[in-house]
Amino acid sequence: MTQNRRLQTNRPTILGSIIIATALVAGCTGTGGGSAGASGGGGGDYPSRAVTFVVPFAAGGPTDTVTRLVAEPMGTALGQQIVVQNVAGAGGTLAAGQVASGAPDGYTVLMHHIGMSTAPTLYNDLAFDPLEDFAPIGLVTEVPMTIIGAADFEPTTLEELVAYVQENGEDVTYANAGIGAASHLCGLLIQNAFDAKVTEVPYDGTAPAMTDLVGGQVDFMCDQTTNTTEQIKTGAVKAYAVTTPERNDALPDVPTATEAGVEGLDVTVWHGLYVPAGTPDGVVQRLSDELKAALKDATVIERFGALGTTPVAEDQATPAAHREKLQSQIDLWKPIIEEAGVSAG
Ligand code: MLT
């Protein structure tokens, strides 16, 4: 009956800090002006050297993909190289803690997602306060998720997956990117909607998780379309549903969870850029201006579309809109997480 793949995974440790990849993303030159979390003063000659974009998950995953796509035009506009550094671990909180305690000078920028809003409720001894220790720069995109399974995994529809999980419970393995990651949160919603528990297998990101899923070492996962669309299109994995009210243009044959008969699986993964609190207003405004411009870049729009997402609207790529989103998401997820009784300790 069940294949019990649990023990064959080649997953790395979670809580260690790992600098996985450093890559140069092109560059070129521009000015600016203010936002909460930032300190007064202009951008002066910012940037006068390379800027680092920190990604809190493994290279090649959805957050890494989004970061590298916007970093390209932003580097060109800023006139400096952008170095993408992957610092994986603890569901993204390791990288966030490092950036929060970094120099507030605009040379270290964090790309993070919904995980920034869940960390305060999940982690008792969090090394940072998302609202106090960061200056938000602007939102980037809101990525739909997909529920997918290994190609040889028995269930072929979402309905069959529900029945299979209800019957086999913790013999079923579910991959995620650590406590507080989007794939973990979706996993909470899935177990709630299926009214059954599975065995969660944590990774440093959904890129390594996808490798094991394609290899059949784990049974299923919920992950962002920016990481799943191509695998679904090639048949390397099965697709059960998308977690949005409408079907996804990049995956027209994949039903919504509601269409497939399961309510309560409505989640998308918002992403935004951050610098440490105290970064000069002018620097924050410059980064926000270049982010806005990057989100209008034809290549960014085309690549986002091919991967099932879109840039946010211009008025969302601002410090104020980003801070509002962060606050509202912290308030949204707190009761859900507390009710689920989940914590990272
Ligand atoms: C990643 O980039 O690996 C993901 O964003 C992880 C996740 O949050 O599920």
CSV table of N, CA, C and O in Angstrom, one decimal, residues 10 32 93 109 126 141 146 222 236 244 272 280 298 304 323 332 339:
chain,number,residue,atom,x,y,z
A,10,ASN,N,17.9,12.7,1.1
A,10,ASN,CA,19.3,13.1,1.3
A,10,ASN,C,19.3,14.6,1.8
A,10,ASN,O,19.9,15.4,1.3
A,32,GLY,N,17.6,60.4,-4.7
A,32,GLY,CA,16.4,60.0,-3.9
A,32,GLY,C,16.0,60.8,-2.7
A,32,GLY,O,16.6,61.6,-2.1
A,93,THR,N,14.6,32.5,9.0
A,93,THR,CA,14.9,33.5,10.1
A,93,THR,C,16.4,33.7,10.3
A,93,THR,O,16.8,34.8,10.9
A,109,VAL,N,20.7,44.0,1.4
A,109,VAL,CA,19.2,44.0,1.3
A,109,VAL,C,18.7,42.6,1.4
A,109,VAL,O,19.3,41.6,0.8
A,126,LEU,N,13.2,34.8,18.7
A,126,LEU,CA,13.6,35.4,17.4
A,126,LEU,C,14.6,36.5,17.6
A,126,LEU,O,14.5,37.3,18.5
A,141,THR,N,6.1,40.7,-5.5
A,141,THR,CA,5.2,39.8,-6.2
A,141,THR,C,4.4,39.0,-5.1
A,141,THR,O,4.8,39.0,-4.0
A,146,THR,N,1.1,25.7,-5.6
A,146,THR,CA,0.6,24.5,-6.2
A,146,THR,C,0.8,23.3,-5.3
A,146,THR,O,1.9,23.2,-4.6
A,222,CYS,N,3.7,21.4,-1.2
A,222,CYS,CA,3.0,22.6,-1.7
A,222,CYS,C,4.1,23.6,-1.9
A,222,CYS,O,4.8,24.0,-1.0
A,236,ALA,N,7.5,16.0,-14.7
A,236,ALA,CA,8.4,15.5,-13.7
A,236,ALA,C,7.7,15.3,-12.3
A,236,ALA,O,8.2,14.5,-11.5
A,244,THR,N,-5.3,29.2,-5.4
A,244,THR,CA,-5.9,30.5,-5.6
A,244,THR,C,-7.3,30.3,-6.1
A,244,THR,O,-7.7,29.3,-6.6
A,272,GLY,N,8.9,40.7,-0.4
A,272,GLY,CA,9.3,42.1,-0.3
A,272,GLY,C,10.8,42.3,0.0
A,272,GLY,O,11.4,41.3,0.4
A,280,PRO,N,19.4,55.3,5.8
A,280,PRO,CA,18.9,56.6,5.4
A,280,PRO,C,17.7,56.6,4.5
A,280,PRO,O,17.6,55.8,3.6
A,298,ALA,N,10.4,44.6,-19.1
A,298,ALA,CA,9.8,43.6,-20.0
A,298,ALA,C,10.2,42.2,-19.7
A,298,ALA,O,9.4,41.2,-19.6
A,304,PHE,N,8.2,36.4,-15.0
A,304,PHE,CA,7.2,36.2,-13.9
A,304,PHE,C,6.0,35.5,-14.5
A,304,PHE,O,5.5,34.5,-13.9
A,323,ARG,N,4.9,48.0,4.6
A,323,ARG,CA,4.8,47.9,6.1
A,323,ARG,C,3.4,47.6,6.4
A,323,ARG,O,3.1,46.8,7.3
A,332,LEU,N,-2.9,38.4,10.8
A,332,LEU,CA,-3.7,37.3,10.2
A,332,LEU,C,-3.2,35.9,10.6
A,332,LEU,O,-3.9,35.0,11.0
A,339,GLU,N,-3.7,28.5,16.9
A,339,GLU,CA,-4.7,27.5,16.9
A,339,GLU,C,-4.2,26.1,16.5
A,339,GLU,O,-4.5,25.1,17.0
